[in-house]
């Protein structure tokens, strides 16, 4: 009996002891791993033998980032210490956790070579060191990690060649070496990774290599990302073997040659296909992912048997097709137009011919088509108008002919239409259903007839270019009701009176070439000018106000008239204008409107309108910014939106004092900042400013943006960072203005206004062109451009030999030369600041990285800027009143 009892008791004690041992040793191992790690944020504070539940056997399973097996004896199986600001040494002691299979140290600041010791962790199948500061080459000994299934070393500073020995990692399913400094040739041995699902070698600019035939052996590969590296040569025919591929990105390399029919027909599972921005040539084979002939077949679906239907279904997943900026020619693959899931078709800047089939109506998800600058022919099909998801269609610079179908703009989300420079004829159809149309360009066709008055009902229409056609009749009076930022009707055969409010708001060149047009300010006055003019005056005071608001034209007359009628019409005016002040301003809206004229207009003002500097009766100065009121918000909603902006409190952000608005315009009142803008400074040919002041501007702007992005609730995006929106006070402290105006004017109007504001386009991140969602990274890019301006002393957009050069491209080009980095620094700054400037240059280059995810956050930017510093001393100490801060 006793014996019978003892045995189980003994066993259970032994088991318990064993568990405790295992427990304590795993806890000790974790603590020993922690001991070599620096953890400034105390993210691992729960990792402590003194933790409250330390008596419980597997208490460490509760420690931050630790996961254990589900059953006793709870072994540590995974460590996820991602994004904890950890640094120090990654110690091999972690390999004593014999069941550890997953180790994620991504998004930290480990600054060391690849920790080869971890190859002792025999049970490890996932190692993720992405986004750290890992440096040095991939050593031959990488072969030691032969059990790994997932290896992510992306977004580090790993350099040198990829060694042949990496071939030993034959179980790899995921290999991500993207976004590093790898160089040389990619070894063919990567083709031996037959289990590979995900291969990413993108953004390794020095990886100058052909794409080896053996890549075609990766039959399980689902994602192949080689974009933005230095791949050259052809796309191998062996790619036909990539049967599982769903995402292929070869964009922005140096690839040449054509794409074979077999490859195109074999990639049946593609979701996204991007070979844009290479030097690919020849025809693009029809039948992408087997879509060939789908057009005709699908018309006879009843005749098909199951197997055929299935083979068509195989290609039903393609969503994005991007082959723009190459040199493809021949007929565009027509099957593509009717794929059921296709969303994006981009083929601009090639030499494609062919037409868009009417069956495009079957592409019911289609959102975006850009095929500008090709040789497309035929008519614009009716079918296009049946696609209700289409929001952008641009097909300028082609050979489309015939009439524009009446349903062309029936998509309720359509917002950008460009058919300029084609051979379209007939009348402009009544476009009534696309209530969100913001931009319509039909320039340089052979359109005839009158401009449809119904265009004036599209309330957010902002850009209208009808120039160089054969249009006749008048400019509709109703256009006065639109908030047009651009109306170009030059070189038609229009006649009659130009609506009064349009003359005052338009450059004359947008009306020229229409000898029949008349009106005040034009070379031909209207015959019936006198009576009609009087009528205009008397009936609508609003017009006068609008023209004042537009700030151009016959201002004196209008203003004088205003004063004259002030007393009699007082009630009506206060009905038109509504003002809200967030600070006590002793001023009426009438005072404000009266104060705004050519003399007080400061600077040219961007697409978002002008800025006026007004002196209040108190002697105080204020800056007033005019925005077009698109009528997106009710008065109440407008107030709450602007209030959100006005409640920001930061030394680097210009205060909003209030606003006033009518149905046409919104005037935002900002505090006045006396020093002008950084843009004004850079524009001066004698621009000189010592580095300490430039640094002060940079860090102030960065802090302002970080505040908007992270500290202020709700988080705001600036969305229009550029040097002309950075005001400077007398001590060169920067103040950001014009922030978050999307909230005021509405998203659709904001986007297209930005898109078409050419002057600032080099501040816009490349993804602005296709991404519909605004991000912090876009602000970071624009900040990077400003930082480049500060470092180089050059304006973001430069005219060189009549060709305009984007500063980002200019700097990148120069830097590729020997000593290039030194050559881009502003020579007007003494070399004693060189080190700091090089530091800032590096940050600017990271901010302007084409890949959004590679850009640092504003918080990181501040940290890095401070690290490089400005010779460690505060700029104000260097500057005494007797010194001229503009000198170097
Ligand atoms: C983990 O923590 C929870 C509460 O936070 C507690 O209920 C549980 O007992 C702990 N487990 C271990 C193994 O310490
Ligand atoms: C670390 O702490 C700082 C402030 O102490 C905080 O701003 C930052 O977000 C923390 N970082 C992480 C990664 O938790
Ligand atoms: C990261 O740690 C450093 C100290 O090493 C600290 O100064 C910094 O605030 C931390 N930053 C973040 C973003 O956590
Ligand atoms: C590595 O970790 C980062 C951050 O958590 C994550 O985004 C990435 O997908 C991980 N890599 C892999 C291959 O899972
Ligand atoms: C790759 O596979 C081929 C055979 O397919 C073999 O000859 C070669 O040795 C392998 N390379 C490595 C490095 O394993
Ligand atoms: C592309 O290749 C050509 C020669 O084939 C070379 O002159 C050029 O520098 C390469 N461009 C890039 C960006 O690598
Ligand atoms: C129908 O299916 C058979 C095999 O099941 C195939 O041989 C035949 O070609 C198919 N018919 C058509 C019209 O494709
Ligand atoms: C049109 O495409 C050609 C290349 O096919 C390019 O050279 C040209 O600059 C493009 N034109 C415009 C206006 O973009
Ligand atoms: C357009 O007008 C021009 C000049 O009057 C004329 O030569 C041309 O034939 C017209 N074209 C069409 C298509 O009406």
Short mmCIF file of C-alpha atoms and ligand atoms in Angstrom, two decimals, residues 40-41 85 863, ligand 3:
data_model
loop_
_atom_site.label_atom_id
_atom_site.label_comp_id
_atom_site.label_asym_id
_atom_site.label_seq_id
_atom_site.Cartn_x
_atom_site.Cartn_y
_atom_site.Cartn_z
CA UNK A 40 15.75 52.86 -22.32
CA UNK A 41 11.96 52.74 -22.33
CA UNK A 85 13.46 51.01 -28.94
CA UNK A 863 16.08 62.91 -32.96
C1 LIG B 3 14.74 55.54 -27.64
O1 LIG B 3 15.74 55.49 -26.68
C2 LIG B 3 16.53 56.65 -26.56
C3 LIG B 3 17.63 56.38 -25.59
O2 LIG B 3 18.41 55.34 -26.07
C4 LIG B 3 15.64 57.78 -26.11
O3 LIG B 3 16.40 58.97 -26.03
C5 LIG B 3 14.53 58.01 -27.09
O4 LIG B 3 13.62 58.94 -26.62
C6 LIG B 3 13.79 56.72 -27.39
N1 LIG B 3 13.00 57.00 -28.56
C7 LIG B 3 11.89 56.39 -28.86
C8 LIG B 3 11.15 56.82 -30.07
O5 LIG B 3 11.46 55.49 -28.20
#
